[in-house]
Amino acid sequence: MSQFDGSSEETMRSRRLLKWEDEAASGHWVAEMDFGTAPAIEEALHKALSDGFLGYMPRWLDERTRVATASMVQRRFGWKIEPDTVQLASSVLDGLRAMLGHMLKPGSTVIVPTPAYMPFLFLPSMYGHKVVQVPSLIDEDGVWRLDYEGIEAAAADADLFVLCNPWNPTGRVLTEHELRRVGDIAVRHDLLVFNDEIHAPLADPSAHTPYVSLDPEFANHTVTAIAASKGFNLAGLHCAQMITTGEMTKRFEPVSRWLNHAAPLGALGASVAFESGDEWLADLNEYLRGNVDLIDSLLADSALNWSKPEGTYLGWIDAAALGVEDPAEEFLKKADVRMNAGATLGKGYEKFVRFNFASSRDVVQRSIERMINLAG
Ligand SMILES: Cc1ncc(COP(=O)(O)O)c(C=O)c1O
């Protein structure tokens, strides 16, 4: 039995986490996991609590987290950066908010390829900007691809491009070639890029390429955001890392003063994760790939479709076969499975649902089987 098995629906509900707040339905929506975190992180956090480590951020911990981040991206992805190009923030979205509020003139245009993580679609308008959604394409092999022609057409009048890799919700891990195409468009049209790599720890390290590592010119227009919060399940501890290199270091300096402070317990968790979490992460990723294979084999004989995710624990399921307006609502009411409704991830995706499979395998199996029974 794996260390990730064994959290039943009842156990999860008793922990009173957000994802499991429904009385009857199984929680497969918000991006948190049912696995707690790595034992080394748990131990460090217990000790911090018993030491009363509950004050403001000490300088040594800020430094330790920046060093750990730089060392992790080099070790896992071969991206060599200096620790002083890393800044702590309370969340990944903090970086996007800082760019929207302090790097763009009001009324700017933000390109968001869809389907997309929900806040990418609604945050820009809160700062007086316009979002251009560029729907993506499915190729002949059933793989989600960015629509480069659509992006290029939108880029002529745009100011910021939101890149998400690994891609929530499709689970794609973009190739070097795909990332270069994005970068070439950004350079040609002088776009800023918010590059969200929060899910990178949940990709095979040999498959994930940090966007900025591809070309020094890409660094000049990019703010990269990463965190231990998805891979190590620490979202509630509020710590993320913004990385700016090349010309962006200077450009971002005044903007970064608007970032909210990271929480010290989150920084401690991130430091331990990035210093010594590789083994736990490898086991986690292997378990998640097992869940992917299971779901893939169950869906193969059903009316539901997905394109097999390459990274992360999110699956993007086409539920058009259900023949209803709002499949997420139908699955919640009639199959006791709570997921994110496709409509919230972009226009034209009303028949999709986003399924979080970071649960124990038998929980995943029971939920998918109930969905298949409903859909046929
Ligand atoms: C792609 C992506 N970016 C950002 C976030 C949110 O991160 P944070 O809580 O650090 O803002 C999430 C959370 O699910 C996410 O999936």
Coordinates of C-alpha atoms and ligand atoms in Angstrom, one line a residue:
M1 CA 0.0 0.0 0.0
S2 CA 1.3 3.4 -0.9
Q3 CA 1.7 6.3 1.6
F4 CA -0.9 8.1 -0.5
D5 CA -3.6 5.5 -0.2
G6 CA -6.0 5.3 2.6
S7 CA -7.7 8.7 2.9
S8 CA -11.4 7.7 2.5
E9 CA -14.2 10.1 1.8
E10 CA -15.2 9.9 5.5
T11 CA -11.6 10.7 6.7
M12 CA -11.3 13.6 4.3
R13 CA -14.7 15.1 5.3
S14 CA -13.7 14.8 9.0
R15 CA -10.7 17.0 8.3
R16 CA -13.0 19.9 7.3
L17 CA -10.9 21.0 4.3
L18 CA -12.4 23.3 1.7
K19 CA -12.3 20.6 -1.0
W20 CA -14.4 18.3 1.1
E21 CA -16.9 20.7 2.6
D22 CA -19.9 19.1 0.8
E23 CA -21.9 16.8 3.0
A24 CA -22.5 14.2 0.3
A25 CA -20.3 14.9 -2.6
S26 CA -16.7 13.8 -3.1
G27 CA -14.3 16.7 -3.4
H28 CA -12.6 17.0 -6.8
W29 CA -12.5 20.7 -7.4
V30 CA -10.2 23.3 -5.7
A31 CA -6.5 22.5 -6.4
E32 CA -5.4 21.0 -3.1
M33 CA -4.4 17.4 -2.3
D34 CA -5.7 14.8 0.1
F35 CA -2.2 13.8 1.1
G36 CA -1.1 16.2 3.7
T37 CA 2.5 17.2 3.0
A38 CA 6.0 15.6 3.1
P39 CA 7.0 14.3 6.6
A40 CA 10.1 16.5 6.7
I41 CA 7.9 19.6 6.2
E42 CA 5.4 18.4 8.8
E43 CA 8.2 18.0 11.2
A44 CA 9.7 21.4 10.6
L45 CA 6.3 23.0 11.0
H46 CA 5.6 21.2 14.2
K47 CA 8.9 22.3 15.6
A48 CA 8.3 25.9 14.5
L49 CA 4.9 25.9 16.3
S50 CA 6.3 24.5 19.5
D51 CA 9.1 27.1 19.3
G52 CA 6.6 29.8 19.0
F53 CA 7.9 30.7 15.6
L54 CA 5.0 32.9 14.9
G55 CA 6.4 36.4 14.3
Y56 CA 7.4 38.3 11.2
M57 CA 9.7 37.1 8.5
P58 CA 13.3 36.9 9.7
R59 CA 16.0 37.8 7.2
W60 CA 17.7 34.4 7.5
L61 CA 14.5 32.6 6.4
D62 CA 13.9 35.0 3.5
E63 CA 17.4 34.3 2.4
R64 CA 17.2 30.5 2.9
T65 CA 14.0 30.3 0.8
R66 CA 15.5 32.3 -2.0
V67 CA 18.6 30.1 -2.0
A68 CA 16.5 26.9 -1.8
T69 CA 14.4 28.1 -4.8
A70 CA 17.4 28.9 -6.9
S71 CA 18.9 25.6 -6.1
M72 CA 15.7 23.7 -6.8
V73 CA 15.2 25.2 -10.3
Q74 CA 18.8 24.4 -11.2
R75 CA 18.7 20.9 -9.8
R76 CA 15.3 19.9 -11.3
F77 CA 15.1 21.9 -14.5
G78 CA 18.7 23.0 -15.2
W79 CA 17.7 26.7 -14.9
K80 CA 20.7 28.6 -13.4
I81 CA 19.6 31.7 -11.5
E82 CA 21.0 33.7 -8.6
P83 CA 19.1 33.8 -5.3
D84 CA 18.9 37.5 -5.5
T85 CA 16.6 37.2 -8.6
V86 CA 14.0 35.6 -6.3
Q87 CA 11.5 37.5 -4.3
L88 CA 9.0 36.1 -1.8
A89 CA 5.4 37.0 -2.0
S90 CA 2.3 35.7 -0.3
S91 CA 0.9 34.0 -3.4
V92 CA 1.4 33.4 -7.1
L93 CA -1.6 35.6 -7.9
D94 CA 0.1 38.4 -6.0
G95 CA 2.6 38.6 -8.8
L96 CA -0.1 38.8 -11.5
R97 CA -1.9 41.5 -9.4
A98 CA 1.3 43.5 -9.1
M99 CA 1.8 43.4 -12.9
L100 CA -1.8 44.3 -13.6
G101 CA -1.8 47.1 -11.1
H102 CA 1.7 48.6 -11.6
M103 CA 3.1 47.6 -15.0
L104 CA 0.2 48.2 -17.2
K105 CA -1.7 51.4 -18.0
P106 CA -5.4 51.2 -17.2
G107 CA -7.3 49.9 -20.3
S108 CA -4.6 47.6 -21.4
T109 CA -5.3 44.3 -23.1
V110 CA -4.4 40.9 -21.5
I111 CA -4.2 37.7 -23.6
V112 CA -5.3 34.6 -21.8
P113 CA -5.3 31.3 -23.8
T114 CA -8.2 29.2 -22.7
P115 CA -9.2 27.0 -21.0
A116 CA -7.5 28.9 -18.1
Y117 CA -7.3 29.0 -14.4
M118 CA -10.3 31.1 -13.4
P119 CA -8.7 34.2 -11.8
F120 CA -6.7 34.8 -15.0
L121 CA -10.0 35.6 -16.6
F122 CA -11.5 37.9 -14.0
L123 CA -8.6 39.6 -12.3
P124 CA -7.5 41.9 -15.2
S125 CA -11.0 43.6 -15.4
M126 CA -10.7 44.4 -11.7
Y127 CA -7.7 46.6 -12.7
G128 CA -9.6 48.2 -15.6
H129 CA -8.0 46.0 -18.3
K130 CA -9.6 44.0 -21.1
V131 CA -9.1 40.2 -21.4
V132 CA -8.9 38.6 -24.8
Q133 CA -9.6 34.9 -24.5
V134 CA -7.9 32.8 -27.2
P135 CA -9.5 29.3 -27.2
S136 CA -7.1 26.5 -27.7
L137 CA -7.2 23.7 -30.2
I138 CA -7.2 19.9 -30.0
D139 CA -4.9 18.3 -32.5
E140 CA -5.4 15.0 -34.4
D141 CA -3.9 13.1 -31.5
G142 CA -6.3 14.6 -29.0
V143 CA -3.6 16.9 -27.5
W144 CA -4.4 20.4 -26.4
R145 CA -2.4 23.0 -28.3
L146 CA -2.2 26.8 -28.0
D147 CA -3.7 28.6 -31.0
Y148 CA -0.6 30.5 -32.1
E149 CA -2.4 32.2 -35.0
G150 CA -5.1 33.4 -32.6
I151 CA -2.5 34.6 -30.1
E152 CA -0.6 36.4 -32.8
A153 CA -3.7 38.1 -34.1
A154 CA -4.6 39.3 -30.5
A155 CA -1.0 40.3 -29.8
A156 CA -1.0 43.2 -32.2
D157 CA -3.1 45.2 -29.7
A158 CA -2.1 43.5 -26.4
D159 CA 0.2 44.3 -23.5
L160 CA 0.4 41.2 -21.4
F161 CA 0.3 37.5 -22.1
V162 CA -0.6 35.0 -19.3
L163 CA 1.4 31.8 -19.7
C164 CA 0.5 28.8 -17.5
N165 CA 2.9 25.9 -17.7
P166 CA 2.2 23.1 -16.7
W167 CA -1.2 24.1 -17.9
N168 CA -4.1 24.2 -15.5
P169 CA -6.6 22.7 -16.5
T170 CA -5.4 20.6 -19.4
G171 CA -2.4 19.1 -17.7
R172 CA -0.2 19.8 -20.7
V173 CA 3.5 20.3 -20.0
L174 CA 4.5 22.6 -22.9
T175 CA 7.5 21.6 -25.0
E176 CA 10.5 23.8 -25.7
H177 CA 9.2 24.3 -29.3
E178 CA 5.7 25.4 -28.0
L179 CA 7.3 27.8 -25.5
R180 CA 9.6 29.3 -28.1
R181 CA 6.6 30.1 -30.3
V182 CA 5.0 32.0 -27.4
G183 CA 8.3 33.8 -26.8
D184 CA 8.7 34.8 -30.4
I185 CA 5.2 36.3 -30.4
A186 CA 5.9 38.1 -27.2
V187 CA 9.2 39.5 -28.5
R188 CA 7.7 40.5 -31.9
H189 CA 4.8 42.4 -30.2
D190 CA 6.6 43.7 -27.2
L191 CA 4.3 41.9 -24.7
L192 CA 4.9 41.4 -21.0
V193 CA 4.5 37.8 -19.9
F194 CA 3.2 36.6 -16.6
N195 CA 4.7 33.1 -16.5
D196 CA 2.9 30.9 -14.0
E197 CA 4.9 27.7 -13.2
I198 CA 3.2 26.9 -9.9
H199 CA 2.5 23.4 -11.1
A200 CA 6.1 22.7 -12.2
P201 CA 7.0 20.4 -9.3
L202 CA 4.2 18.2 -10.5
A203 CA 5.8 17.6 -13.9
D204 CA 8.5 15.1 -14.8
P205 CA 11.6 17.3 -14.3
S206 CA 13.0 16.2 -17.6
A207 CA 9.8 17.3 -19.4
H208 CA 9.4 20.7 -17.9
T209 CA 11.3 23.7 -19.3
P210 CA 11.3 27.0 -17.5
Y211 CA 10.2 29.5 -20.2
V212 CA 12.9 32.0 -19.3
S213 CA 15.7 29.4 -19.5
L214 CA 15.2 29.2 -23.3
D215 CA 16.3 32.6 -24.4
P216 CA 17.8 35.6 -22.5
E217 CA 15.5 37.8 -24.5
F218 CA 12.4 36.1 -22.9
A219 CA 13.7 37.0 -19.5
N220 CA 13.5 40.7 -20.3
H221 CA 9.7 40.6 -20.6
T222 CA 8.8 38.0 -18.0
V223 CA 7.9 37.6 -14.4
T224 CA 8.0 33.9 -13.4
A225 CA 6.0 32.7 -10.5
I226 CA 6.6 29.4 -8.8
A227 CA 5.8 28.0 -5.4
A228 CA 5.9 24.8 -3.3
S229 CA 2.2 25.2 -2.6
K230 CA 0.8 22.8 -5.3
G231 CA 3.5 20.1 -5.3
F232 CA 3.8 20.0 -1.5
N233 CA 0.2 21.0 -0.7
L234 CA 1.0 24.2 1.3
A235 CA -1.5 26.6 -0.3
G236 CA -2.9 27.8 3.0
L237 CA 0.6 28.8 4.2
H238 CA 0.9 31.7 1.7
C239 CA 4.4 31.7 0.2
A240 CA 5.3 32.0 -3.4
Q241 CA 8.4 33.0 -5.3
M242 CA 8.7 35.6 -8.1
I243 CA 11.7 35.3 -10.3
T244 CA 12.9 38.1 -12.5
T245 CA 16.1 38.0 -14.5
G246 CA 17.7 40.1 -17.3
E247 CA 16.2 43.5 -17.8
M248 CA 13.1 42.5 -15.8
T249 CA 15.0 42.6 -12.5
K250 CA 15.2 46.3 -12.7
R251 CA 11.8 46.8 -14.3
F252 CA 10.1 44.8 -11.6
E253 CA 12.0 46.3 -8.6
P254 CA 9.5 49.2 -8.0
V255 CA 6.5 46.9 -8.7
S256 CA 7.6 44.2 -6.3
R257 CA 7.1 46.6 -3.4
W258 CA 3.4 46.0 -4.0
L259 CA 3.7 42.2 -3.3
N260 CA 2.1 41.0 -0.1
H261 CA 4.5 39.5 2.4
A262 CA 5.0 35.8 2.5
A263 CA 4.1 34.0 5.7
P264 CA 7.2 32.7 7.6
L265 CA 5.6 29.2 8.1
G266 CA 5.0 29.1 4.4
A267 CA 8.6 30.1 3.7
L268 CA 9.8 27.4 6.1
G269 CA 7.7 24.8 4.3
A270 CA 8.9 26.0 0.9
S271 CA 12.6 25.9 2.0
V272 CA 12.3 22.3 3.4
A273 CA 10.3 21.3 0.2
F274 CA 12.9 22.7 -2.1
E275 CA 15.9 21.5 -0.1
S276 CA 14.9 18.0 0.7
G277 CA 11.5 17.2 -0.9
D278 CA 12.6 15.5 -4.1
E279 CA 12.1 11.9 -2.9
W280 CA 8.6 12.5 -1.6
L281 CA 7.8 14.4 -4.7
A282 CA 9.0 11.6 -6.9
D283 CA 6.7 9.2 -5.0
L284 CA 3.8 11.6 -5.2
N285 CA 4.2 12.1 -8.9
E286 CA 4.4 8.3 -9.5
Y287 CA 1.2 7.9 -7.5
L288 CA -0.5 10.6 -9.5
R289 CA 0.6 9.0 -12.8
G290 CA -1.0 5.8 -11.5
N291 CA -4.3 7.8 -11.0
V292 CA -4.0 9.1 -14.5
D293 CA -3.6 5.6 -15.9
L294 CA -6.6 4.4 -13.9
I295 CA -8.8 7.3 -15.0
D296 CA -7.7 6.9 -18.6
S297 CA -8.6 3.2 -18.7
L298 CA -12.0 3.8 -17.0
L299 CA -12.8 6.7 -19.4
A300 CA -11.8 4.7 -22.5
D301 CA -15.0 2.6 -22.3
S302 CA -17.2 5.5 -21.5
A303 CA -19.0 8.5 -23.1
L304 CA -16.7 10.9 -21.3
N305 CA -13.4 12.0 -22.9
W306 CA -10.2 13.6 -21.8
S307 CA -6.8 14.1 -23.2
K308 CA -4.4 12.4 -20.8
P309 CA -2.7 15.0 -18.6
E310 CA 1.1 15.0 -18.6
G311 CA 1.6 16.8 -15.3
T312 CA -0.3 18.2 -12.4
Y313 CA -3.3 16.5 -10.8
L314 CA -6.0 18.2 -12.8
G315 CA -7.9 16.6 -15.6
W316 CA -10.1 18.4 -18.2
I317 CA -13.0 16.1 -19.0
D318 CA -15.4 16.6 -21.9
A319 CA -18.8 15.8 -20.7
A320 CA -20.8 16.8 -23.7
A321 CA -22.3 13.3 -23.8
L322 CA -24.3 14.1 -20.7
G323 CA -26.4 16.3 -22.9
V324 CA -27.0 19.0 -20.2
E325 CA -26.2 22.7 -20.0
D326 CA -24.2 22.4 -16.8
P327 CA -22.4 19.0 -16.4
A328 CA -20.7 20.1 -13.2
E329 CA -24.1 20.8 -11.6
E330 CA -25.5 17.5 -12.9
F331 CA -22.5 15.4 -11.6
L332 CA -22.8 17.2 -8.2
K333 CA -26.5 16.5 -7.9
K334 CA -26.7 13.0 -9.4
A335 CA -23.3 11.5 -9.0
D336 CA -22.1 13.2 -5.8
V337 CA -18.9 14.4 -7.4
R338 CA -18.0 18.1 -7.0
M339 CA -15.8 19.6 -9.8
N340 CA -15.2 23.0 -11.4
A341 CA -17.6 23.9 -14.1
G342 CA -16.0 24.4 -17.5
A343 CA -17.8 27.7 -18.1
T344 CA -15.7 29.3 -15.4
L345 CA -12.5 28.4 -17.2
G346 CA -13.4 30.2 -20.5
K347 CA -16.0 30.8 -23.1
G348 CA -17.0 27.8 -25.1
Y349 CA -16.1 25.2 -22.4
E350 CA -19.5 24.9 -20.9
K351 CA -19.6 21.1 -21.5
F352 CA -16.3 20.5 -19.7
V353 CA -15.5 19.8 -16.1
R354 CA -12.2 20.1 -14.2
F355 CA -11.5 17.0 -12.1
N356 CA -8.9 17.1 -9.3
F357 CA -7.5 13.6 -8.9
A358 CA -5.1 14.2 -6.0
S359 CA -7.0 11.7 -3.9
S360 CA -6.5 8.2 -2.8
R361 CA -6.9 5.8 -5.7
D362 CA -10.1 4.2 -4.5
V363 CA -11.7 7.5 -3.9
V364 CA -10.8 8.5 -7.5
Q365 CA -12.1 5.2 -8.9
R366 CA -15.4 5.5 -7.1
S367 CA -16.0 9.1 -8.2
I368 CA -15.1 8.4 -11.9
E369 CA -17.3 5.3 -11.9
R370 CA -20.3 7.3 -10.6
M371 CA -19.7 9.9 -13.3
I372 CA -19.5 7.2 -16.0
N373 CA -22.7 5.5 -14.7
L374 CA -24.4 8.8 -15.2
A375 CA -22.9 9.7 -18.5
G376 CA -23.0 6.2 -20.1
Ligands
LIG1 C1 -2.1 27.9 -12.3 C2 -2.4 28.4 -10.9 N1 -1.9 29.6 -10.6 C3 -2.1 30.1 -9.4 C4 -2.8 29.5 -8.4 C5 -3.0 30.1 -7.1 O1 -1.8 30.2 -6.4 P1 -1.7 31.2 -5.1 O2 -2.7 30.6 -4.1 O3 -0.3 31.1 -4.7 O4 -2.1 32.5 -5.7 C6 -3.3 28.2 -8.7 C7 -4.1 27.5 -7.7 O5 -4.8 26.5 -8.0 C8 -3.1 27.7 -10.0 O6 -3.6 26.5 -10.4

